[in-house]
Coordinates of C-alpha atoms and ligand atoms in Angstrom, one line a residue:
M180 CA -4.3 -22.5 21.4
K181 CA -4.6 -19.0 22.7
I182 CA -2.8 -16.3 20.6
T183 CA -2.6 -12.5 21.3
V184 CA -2.3 -10.1 18.4
L185 CA -1.0 -6.7 19.4
G186 CA -1.7 -3.8 17.0
L187 CA -4.9 -4.0 14.9
G188 CA -4.0 -2.0 11.9
Y189 CA -4.1 -3.5 8.5
V190 CA -1.7 -6.4 9.1
G191 CA -2.7 -7.1 12.7
L192 CA -6.4 -7.3 12.0
L193 CA -5.8 -9.6 9.0
T194 CA -3.6 -11.8 11.2
A195 CA -6.1 -11.9 13.9
V196 CA -9.0 -12.8 11.6
G197 CA -6.9 -15.3 9.5
L198 CA -5.7 -17.2 12.6
A199 CA -9.2 -17.1 14.2
N200 CA -10.5 -18.6 11.0
S201 CA -8.0 -21.5 11.4
G202 CA -9.6 -22.3 14.8
Y203 CA -7.2 -20.5 17.2
E204 CA -8.5 -18.5 20.1
I205 CA -7.5 -15.0 19.3
I206 CA -7.5 -11.9 21.4
G207 CA -6.7 -8.7 19.5
L208 CA -5.3 -5.8 21.4
D209 CA -4.9 -2.1 20.4
V210 CA -4.2 1.1 22.2
D211 CA -7.1 2.8 20.3
I212 CA -10.3 2.6 22.3
R213 CA -12.4 3.7 19.2
K214 CA -11.0 0.8 17.1
I215 CA -11.7 -1.7 19.9
Q216 CA -15.3 -0.4 20.4
M217 CA -15.9 -0.7 16.7
L218 CA -14.6 -4.2 16.5
Q219 CA -16.5 -5.3 19.6
N220 CA -19.6 -4.1 17.7
E221 CA -18.4 -6.1 14.7
N222 CA -17.6 -3.0 12.6
I223 CA -14.3 -2.4 11.0
Y224 CA -12.5 0.8 10.2
I225 CA -10.6 -0.2 7.1
Y226 CA -12.0 -0.8 3.7
E227 CA -11.0 -4.3 2.7
P228 CA -13.3 -6.4 0.5
G229 CA -14.8 -9.4 2.6
L230 CA -13.0 -8.5 5.8
D231 CA -16.1 -7.4 7.7
E232 CA -17.9 -10.8 7.1
F233 CA -14.8 -12.6 8.3
V234 CA -14.7 -10.5 11.5
K235 CA -18.4 -11.1 12.2
E236 CA -18.2 -14.9 11.5
N237 CA -15.3 -15.5 13.8
A238 CA -16.5 -13.2 16.5
K239 CA -19.8 -15.2 16.5
K240 CA -17.9 -18.4 16.8
G241 CA -16.4 -16.9 20.0
N242 CA -12.7 -17.4 19.0
L243 CA -12.1 -13.7 18.1
T244 CA -12.3 -11.1 20.9
F245 CA -10.9 -7.6 21.2
D246 CA -9.7 -5.4 24.0
T247 CA -7.6 -2.3 24.7
L248 CA -4.1 -2.6 25.9
E249 CA -5.0 -0.8 29.0
N250 CA -7.6 -3.4 30.1
V251 CA -5.2 -6.3 30.0
S252 CA -3.0 -6.8 33.0
C253 CA -1.7 -10.3 32.2
I254 CA -0.8 -12.1 28.9
D255 CA -1.3 -15.8 29.3
S256 CA -1.3 -16.9 25.7
E257 CA 1.5 -19.0 24.2
I258 CA 2.2 -16.8 21.2
V259 CA 2.0 -13.0 20.8
F260 CA 2.0 -11.5 17.3
V261 CA 3.2 -7.9 17.2
A262 CA 1.9 -5.9 14.2
V263 CA 2.4 -2.2 15.1
G264 CA 3.3 0.5 12.6
T265 CA 6.8 1.4 11.8
P266 CA 6.3 4.7 10.0
S267 CA 8.9 6.8 8.1
Q268 CA 10.8 9.5 10.0
S269 CA 11.9 12.6 8.2
N270 CA 15.3 11.1 7.5
G271 CA 13.7 8.0 5.9
S272 CA 14.4 5.7 8.8
A273 CA 11.7 3.5 10.3
D274 CA 10.3 4.8 13.6
L275 CA 10.4 1.9 16.0
S276 CA 8.9 3.6 19.0
Q277 CA 5.6 1.7 18.7
L278 CA 7.4 -1.6 18.4
N279 CA 9.6 -0.8 21.5
N280 CA 6.5 0.1 23.5
A281 CA 4.7 -3.0 22.4
L282 CA 7.6 -5.3 23.4
E283 CA 8.0 -3.6 26.8
Y284 CA 4.2 -4.1 27.3
V285 CA 4.4 -7.8 26.4
V286 CA 7.4 -8.6 28.5
D287 CA 5.9 -6.7 31.5
R288 CA 2.6 -8.6 31.4
A289 CA 3.7 -12.1 30.3
S290 CA 2.7 -14.7 32.9
N291 CA 4.6 -17.5 31.1
P292 CA 7.3 -18.0 28.4
L293 CA 6.1 -16.6 25.1
T294 CA 6.9 -16.9 21.4
I295 CA 6.9 -13.3 20.3
V296 CA 6.3 -13.0 16.5
V297 CA 7.0 -9.7 14.9
K298 CA 5.0 -9.0 11.7
S299 CA 5.8 -5.3 11.5
T300 CA 8.4 -4.4 8.9
V301 CA 11.6 -3.7 10.8
P302 CA 15.2 -2.9 9.6
P303 CA 17.4 -6.0 9.4
G304 CA 19.2 -6.4 12.7
T305 CA 16.2 -5.1 14.8
G306 CA 15.2 -8.5 16.1
K307 CA 18.8 -9.1 17.4
K308 CA 18.7 -5.8 19.3
I309 CA 15.2 -6.5 20.6
K310 CA 16.5 -9.8 22.1
E311 CA 19.3 -8.0 23.8
I312 CA 17.2 -5.1 25.1
Y313 CA 14.0 -6.8 26.1
L314 CA 14.2 -10.5 26.1
E315 CA 17.5 -11.3 27.8
K316 CA 16.5 -9.5 30.9
A317 CA 12.9 -10.7 31.0
S318 CA 11.6 -12.9 33.8
F319 CA 10.8 -15.7 31.4
S320 CA 12.8 -17.2 28.6
H321 CA 10.8 -15.9 25.6
S322 CA 11.5 -16.8 21.9
Y323 CA 11.6 -14.3 19.1
V324 CA 10.4 -14.9 15.6
S325 CA 10.3 -12.6 12.5
N326 CA 7.3 -13.4 10.3
P327 CA 7.0 -10.6 7.7
E328 CA 3.8 -10.0 5.9
F329 CA 3.3 -9.7 2.1
L330 CA -0.4 -8.8 2.1
R331 CA -1.6 -6.4 -0.6
E332 CA -4.4 -4.0 0.3
G333 CA -7.6 -4.7 -1.6
Q334 CA -6.8 -8.4 -1.8
A335 CA -5.5 -9.1 1.7
L336 CA -7.8 -12.0 2.4
K337 CA -6.8 -13.8 -0.7
D338 CA -3.1 -13.1 0.1
W339 CA -3.6 -14.5 3.6
F340 CA -5.2 -17.7 2.5
Y341 CA -3.2 -18.2 -0.7
P342 CA 0.2 -16.6 -0.1
D343 CA 3.2 -17.1 -2.5
R344 CA 5.3 -18.0 0.5
I345 CA 5.5 -17.8 4.3
V346 CA 8.7 -16.5 5.7
I347 CA 9.7 -17.5 9.3
G348 CA 12.9 -16.2 10.8
G349 CA 14.1 -17.5 14.1
D350 CA 17.2 -18.7 15.9
D351 CA 15.3 -21.2 18.0
R352 CA 14.1 -24.3 16.1
E353 CA 11.2 -25.0 18.5
A354 CA 9.8 -21.5 18.0
T355 CA 10.1 -21.6 14.2
T356 CA 8.4 -25.1 14.1
L357 CA 5.6 -23.8 16.4
I358 CA 4.9 -20.8 14.1
S359 CA 5.1 -22.9 10.9
H360 CA 2.4 -25.2 12.4
L361 CA 0.1 -22.2 12.7
Y362 CA 0.0 -22.1 8.9
K363 CA -0.6 -25.8 8.4
D364 CA -3.9 -25.2 6.6
I365 CA -2.2 -22.9 4.1
N366 CA -0.7 -24.4 1.0
A367 CA 2.5 -22.3 0.4
P368 CA 6.2 -22.8 0.6
I369 CA 7.6 -22.0 4.0
V370 CA 11.0 -20.3 4.1
I371 CA 12.7 -20.8 7.4
T372 CA 15.7 -18.7 8.0
D373 CA 17.4 -16.6 10.7
V374 CA 15.7 -13.4 12.1
T375 CA 17.9 -10.8 10.2
T376 CA 17.5 -12.6 6.9
A377 CA 13.7 -12.7 7.3
E378 CA 13.7 -9.0 8.1
M379 CA 15.7 -8.4 4.9
I380 CA 13.4 -10.5 2.8
K381 CA 10.6 -8.1 3.4
Y382 CA 12.6 -5.1 2.4
A383 CA 14.2 -6.9 -0.6
S384 CA 10.7 -7.9 -1.9
N385 CA 9.2 -4.5 -1.6
A386 CA 12.3 -2.7 -3.0
F387 CA 12.5 -5.1 -5.9
L388 CA 8.8 -4.5 -6.8
A389 CA 9.2 -0.8 -6.5
T390 CA 12.3 -1.0 -8.8
K391 CA 10.3 -2.9 -11.4
I392 CA 7.7 -0.1 -11.4
S393 CA 10.3 2.7 -11.6
F394 CA 12.2 0.8 -14.3
I395 CA 9.1 0.4 -16.5
N396 CA 8.2 4.0 -15.9
E397 CA 11.5 5.1 -17.3
I398 CA 11.1 2.8 -20.3
A399 CA 7.6 4.4 -20.7
N400 CA 9.2 7.9 -20.6
L401 CA 11.6 6.8 -23.2
C402 CA 8.7 5.4 -25.3
D403 CA 7.1 8.8 -25.3
L404 CA 10.3 10.4 -26.6
T405 CA 11.1 7.7 -29.2
G406 CA 7.7 6.8 -30.5
A407 CA 7.7 3.3 -29.1
N408 CA 4.6 2.1 -27.3
I409 CA 4.9 0.8 -23.7
D410 CA 2.0 -1.7 -24.1
G411 CA 3.8 -3.5 -26.9
V412 CA 7.1 -3.3 -25.1
V413 CA 5.6 -4.9 -22.0
Q414 CA 3.9 -7.6 -24.0
G415 CA 7.2 -8.3 -25.8
V416 CA 9.4 -8.5 -22.8
S417 CA 7.0 -10.3 -20.4
H418 CA 7.1 -13.5 -22.5
D419 CA 10.6 -14.0 -21.1
P420 CA 9.9 -15.9 -17.9
R421 CA 13.0 -14.3 -16.4
I422 CA 11.3 -11.0 -16.6
G423 CA 7.6 -11.9 -16.1
G424 CA 4.6 -9.7 -16.8
S425 CA 3.6 -8.5 -13.4
F426 CA 4.4 -5.1 -11.9
L427 CA 5.2 -3.6 -15.2
R428 CA 2.2 -1.2 -15.6
A429 CA 3.7 2.2 -16.2
G430 CA 2.0 5.2 -14.7
I431 CA 2.2 8.1 -12.2
G432 CA 4.1 5.9 -9.8
Y433 CA 3.7 3.8 -6.7
G434 CA 2.1 5.0 -3.4
G435 CA 0.7 3.4 -0.3
S436 CA 1.7 2.5 3.1
C437 CA 4.6 0.2 2.2
F438 CA 6.6 0.8 -0.9
P439 CA 7.5 4.5 -0.4
K440 CA 8.3 4.0 3.3
D441 CA 10.2 0.7 2.9
V442 CA 12.3 1.9 0.0
R443 CA 13.3 5.0 1.9
A444 CA 14.0 2.9 5.0
L445 CA 16.2 0.5 3.0
D446 CA 18.1 3.4 1.5
F447 CA 18.6 4.8 5.0
I448 CA 19.8 1.3 6.3
S449 CA 22.3 1.2 3.5
T450 CA 23.6 4.6 4.3
I451 CA 24.1 4.0 8.0
N452 CA 25.9 0.8 7.1
G453 CA 28.3 2.8 5.0
H454 CA 26.9 1.8 1.6
S455 CA 25.3 4.1 -0.9
F456 CA 22.5 2.1 -2.6
E457 CA 22.5 4.1 -5.9
L458 CA 19.8 2.0 -7.5
L459 CA 17.3 2.6 -4.7
K460 CA 18.0 6.4 -4.8
A461 CA 17.1 6.3 -8.5
V462 CA 13.9 4.3 -7.8
I463 CA 12.8 7.0 -5.4
N464 CA 13.7 9.9 -7.7
V465 CA 11.9 8.3 -10.7
N466 CA 8.8 7.7 -8.6
N467 CA 8.8 11.3 -7.4
R468 CA 9.2 12.6 -10.9
Q469 CA 6.4 10.5 -12.4
R470 CA 3.9 12.6 -10.5
F471 CA 4.9 15.8 -12.4
I472 CA 4.0 14.3 -15.8
P473 CA 0.3 15.1 -15.8
I474 CA 1.1 18.7 -14.9
Q475 CA 3.7 18.9 -17.6
I476 CA 1.3 17.6 -20.2
L477 CA -1.5 20.0 -19.1
K478 CA 0.9 23.0 -19.2
R479 CA 2.1 22.1 -22.6
E480 CA -1.5 21.6 -23.9
M481 CA -3.1 24.6 -22.2
G482 CA -0.4 27.0 -21.1
L483 CA -1.0 28.5 -17.7
L484 CA -3.3 26.4 -15.6
S485 CA -4.6 29.3 -13.5
G486 CA -8.4 29.1 -13.5
K487 CA -8.5 25.9 -15.5
K488 CA -11.0 23.3 -14.3
I489 CA -9.3 20.0 -13.7
A490 CA -11.1 16.8 -12.5
V491 CA -9.0 14.3 -10.6
L492 CA -10.5 10.8 -10.6
G493 CA -9.3 8.7 -7.7
L494 CA -7.8 9.5 -4.4
A495 CA -6.8 6.1 -3.0
F496 CA -3.3 5.0 -3.9
K497 CA -4.8 2.1 -5.8
P498 CA -8.3 0.6 -6.3
N499 CA -10.2 -1.4 -3.7
T500 CA -8.7 0.4 -0.7
D501 CA -9.5 3.7 1.1
D502 CA -5.9 4.2 1.8
I503 CA -4.5 7.6 0.7
R504 CA -1.1 7.3 2.3
E505 CA 1.5 8.7 -0.2
A506 CA -1.1 8.5 -2.9
P507 CA 0.1 10.2 -6.1
S508 CA -3.4 11.8 -6.4
I509 CA -2.7 14.0 -3.3
E510 CA 0.5 15.4 -4.6
I511 CA -1.0 15.9 -8.1
I512 CA -3.9 17.8 -6.6
N513 CA -1.5 20.0 -4.6
L514 CA 0.7 20.7 -7.6
L515 CA -2.4 21.7 -9.6
I516 CA -3.6 24.0 -6.9
G517 CA -0.1 25.4 -6.8
E518 CA -0.5 26.2 -10.5
G519 CA -3.8 28.1 -9.7
A520 CA -6.1 25.4 -11.2
S521 CA -9.5 24.8 -9.9
V522 CA -9.6 21.2 -8.8
K523 CA -12.5 18.9 -8.2
A524 CA -11.7 15.4 -7.1
Y525 CA -13.8 12.2 -6.7
D526 CA -13.1 8.8 -5.3
P527 CA -15.7 6.0 -5.0
I528 CA -14.6 5.2 -1.4
V529 CA -12.5 7.9 0.0
D530 CA -14.3 10.9 1.5
G531 CA -11.7 13.5 0.6
T532 CA -13.4 16.2 2.8
E533 CA -12.7 14.2 5.9
K534 CA -9.3 12.9 5.3
N535 CA -7.5 15.3 3.0
C536 CA -7.2 18.4 5.2
Y537 CA -4.0 19.1 3.4
C538 CA -5.9 19.6 0.1
Q539 CA -8.3 22.2 1.5
E540 CA -8.5 24.2 -1.7
A541 CA -9.8 21.2 -3.7
V542 CA -13.5 20.4 -3.9
F543 CA -14.3 16.8 -3.2
T544 CA -17.5 15.7 -4.9
K545 CA -20.0 13.0 -4.1
N546 CA -20.2 11.7 -7.6
I547 CA -18.1 11.6 -10.7
W548 CA -20.4 13.9 -12.7
E549 CA -20.0 16.8 -10.3
A550 CA -16.3 16.4 -10.5
I551 CA -16.1 16.4 -14.3
H552 CA -18.7 19.1 -14.9
E553 CA -17.2 21.7 -17.3
A554 CA -13.7 20.3 -16.7
H555 CA -11.0 21.3 -19.2
A556 CA -9.1 18.2 -18.3
I557 CA -9.5 14.9 -16.4
I558 CA -6.6 13.1 -14.7
L559 CA -7.3 9.5 -13.9
T560 CA -5.1 8.8 -10.9
T561 CA -6.6 5.5 -9.6
E562 CA -7.9 2.7 -11.9
W563 CA -11.2 2.0 -10.1
D564 CA -13.5 -0.1 -12.2
E565 CA -16.0 2.7 -12.0
F566 CA -13.7 4.9 -14.0
V567 CA -12.4 2.3 -16.5
N568 CA -16.0 1.3 -17.3
L569 CA -17.3 4.9 -17.6
D570 CA -19.5 5.9 -20.5
W571 CA -16.9 8.2 -22.1
F572 CA -19.4 9.5 -24.6
E573 CA -21.4 10.9 -21.7
V574 CA -18.3 12.2 -20.0
F575 CA -17.4 14.1 -23.2
K576 CA -20.7 16.0 -23.0
Y577 CA -19.9 17.2 -19.4
T578 CA -16.4 18.4 -20.2
Q579 CA -15.3 21.5 -22.2
S580 CA -12.6 22.2 -24.7
P581 CA -9.8 21.1 -25.0
H582 CA -11.3 17.9 -23.5
I583 CA -8.1 16.4 -22.2
I584 CA -7.8 13.1 -20.5
I585 CA -4.6 12.0 -18.8
D586 CA -4.7 8.3 -18.1
G587 CA -2.2 8.1 -15.3
R588 CA -2.6 4.4 -15.0
N589 CA -2.7 3.4 -18.7
V590 CA -6.0 1.5 -18.3
L591 CA -8.1 3.3 -20.9
Q592 CA -8.2 2.5 -24.6
P593 CA -6.7 5.6 -26.2
R594 CA -8.0 4.9 -29.6
L595 CA -11.6 4.8 -28.5
I596 CA -11.2 7.8 -26.2
K597 CA -9.7 9.8 -29.0
E598 CA -12.5 8.8 -31.5
I599 CA -15.0 10.4 -29.1
G600 CA -13.1 13.7 -29.4
F601 CA -10.9 13.7 -26.4
K602 CA -7.2 14.5 -26.4
C603 CA -6.0 11.4 -24.6
F604 CA -2.5 11.0 -23.0
G605 CA -1.1 8.0 -21.3
I606 CA 2.4 7.2 -19.9
G607 CA 4.6 5.8 -22.6
R608 CA 1.8 5.1 -25.0
N609 CA 3.3 7.2 -27.8
T610 CA 0.9 10.0 -27.1
H611 CA 3.2 12.8 -25.9
R612 CA 6.8 13.8 -25.2
V613 CA 7.3 14.1 -21.5
F614 CA 10.6 16.1 -21.0
Q615 CA 14.0 16.3 -22.5
L616 CA 16.0 13.4 -21.1
Q617 CA 19.3 15.2 -21.1
A618 CA 17.8 18.0 -18.9
Ligands
LIG250 C1 2.6 -3.8 -1.3 C2 3.2 -5.2 -1.6 O1 2.7 -5.7 -2.9 C3 2.8 -6.2 -0.5 O2 3.4 -7.5 -0.8 C4 3.4 -5.6 0.8 O3 3.0 -6.5 1.9 C5 2.8 -4.3 1.0 O4 3.1 -3.4 -0.1 P1 0.3 -2.7 -1.5 O5 0.9 -1.4 -1.0 O6 -1.1 -3.0 -0.9 O7 1.2 -3.9 -1.3 O8 0.0 -2.4 -3.1 P2 0.5 -3.0 -4.5 O9 -0.6 -3.7 -5.1 O10 1.7 -3.8 -4.3 O11 0.8 -1.6 -5.3 C6 1.7 -0.7 -4.7 C7 1.7 0.5 -5.6 O12 2.4 0.3 -6.9 C8 0.3 1.1 -6.0 O13 0.4 2.5 -6.0 C9 0.2 0.7 -7.5 O14 -0.7 1.6 -8.2 C10 1.6 0.7 -8.0 N1 1.8 -0.2 -9.1 C11 1.7 -1.5 -9.0 C12 2.2 0.4 -10.4 O15 2.4 1.6 -10.5 N2 2.5 -0.5 -11.4 C13 2.3 -1.8 -11.3 O16 2.6 -2.5 -12.3 C14 1.9 -2.4 -10.0

């Protein structure tokens, strides 16, 4: 069966590769000529462990080809997946212009009735509107399916082949059956529902996970004020299967291409529907506030930060990705620079010099040792293995008094780090007081 995948960002490329691997004949389309040229040469532009081998393997088998939107005048596949971006607008709403363009493109070029499957995260109700605007007036009777994606960066292949669930939303039984058959090799529960519910499932999932993170961050903040320890608290509460143990790692907050954008969008959707989603507003505020904690600790420990040498370890919003979208590291670097600190930053994958033009005053080093050389303080912003497994005795020799380490991801062993001579601060690990809660 021939399938078109339109939009070869993170989700689209994974979809194309995953379906090609199941034996379907996939043509991946994107507007970006540079991306297509790279893919045609079997190179990929995102860092995702294992993905390049999958692209090569399937391209060699001949069932994975790529082209630009411009080059294609007719779409003759049975199914079209749409996986274009829906970025945040300044008011928090999702910008659907790429989706609208993609649908117009598909409908214009279809040479037969299609099943159009939207993987992009879109506000509940979008599918209904799309049907009215684009599909009802089309020359063919196309079906519309919502099939949201739950891939995590850094483990996207694993999430594709071993998902927790597959959600398929459609109002046409034939179409939902067709799409569920595509996943027949994957062993996961399939939730079949209507389009709007499927769209809401994606937002509810991301918003719930973000809520867990902000909740545990608030508990961690309280731990710092009361003398409790967040590690013990999490251990204690996670034995309750109703709570579970995942997504309870306190730190400097969530970032990335999904959580911040989707939580804001859900808040916006609530507002325009006349409902004030107070919980979500708090989730967003807590997340924004967490990023100030390292700066508060440094100021308390060292006074003015002007001229102080600070090393920031990690730019990516989490390990095993080169994605810096809404990464806490970027905001922390900018806050430090705003305080007059001299910042050196290092990430094992992200080349800060290329990507972070908005952190121009920071120095991005090629290795960790350059970053920490004579640093008064180190802030660990991404829990890359390279940092967790550092020889901290060696690190100590490179740094200068007061030898501060702020573990923004609670991954180091504070006792060991302190024994070396560092002043070590985590988030909620009974190592500092963050701020007065009543303030
Ligand atoms: C997320 C969802 O997990 C995925 O299902 C969806 O499809 C896309 O959004 P991703 O953005 O790749 O995936 O990252 P994820 O691993 O979920 O982490 C998101 C952020 O939360 C990261 O910044 C991470 O550091 C932070 N996080 C995660 C915490 O601060 N604490 C935790 O306990 C877990």
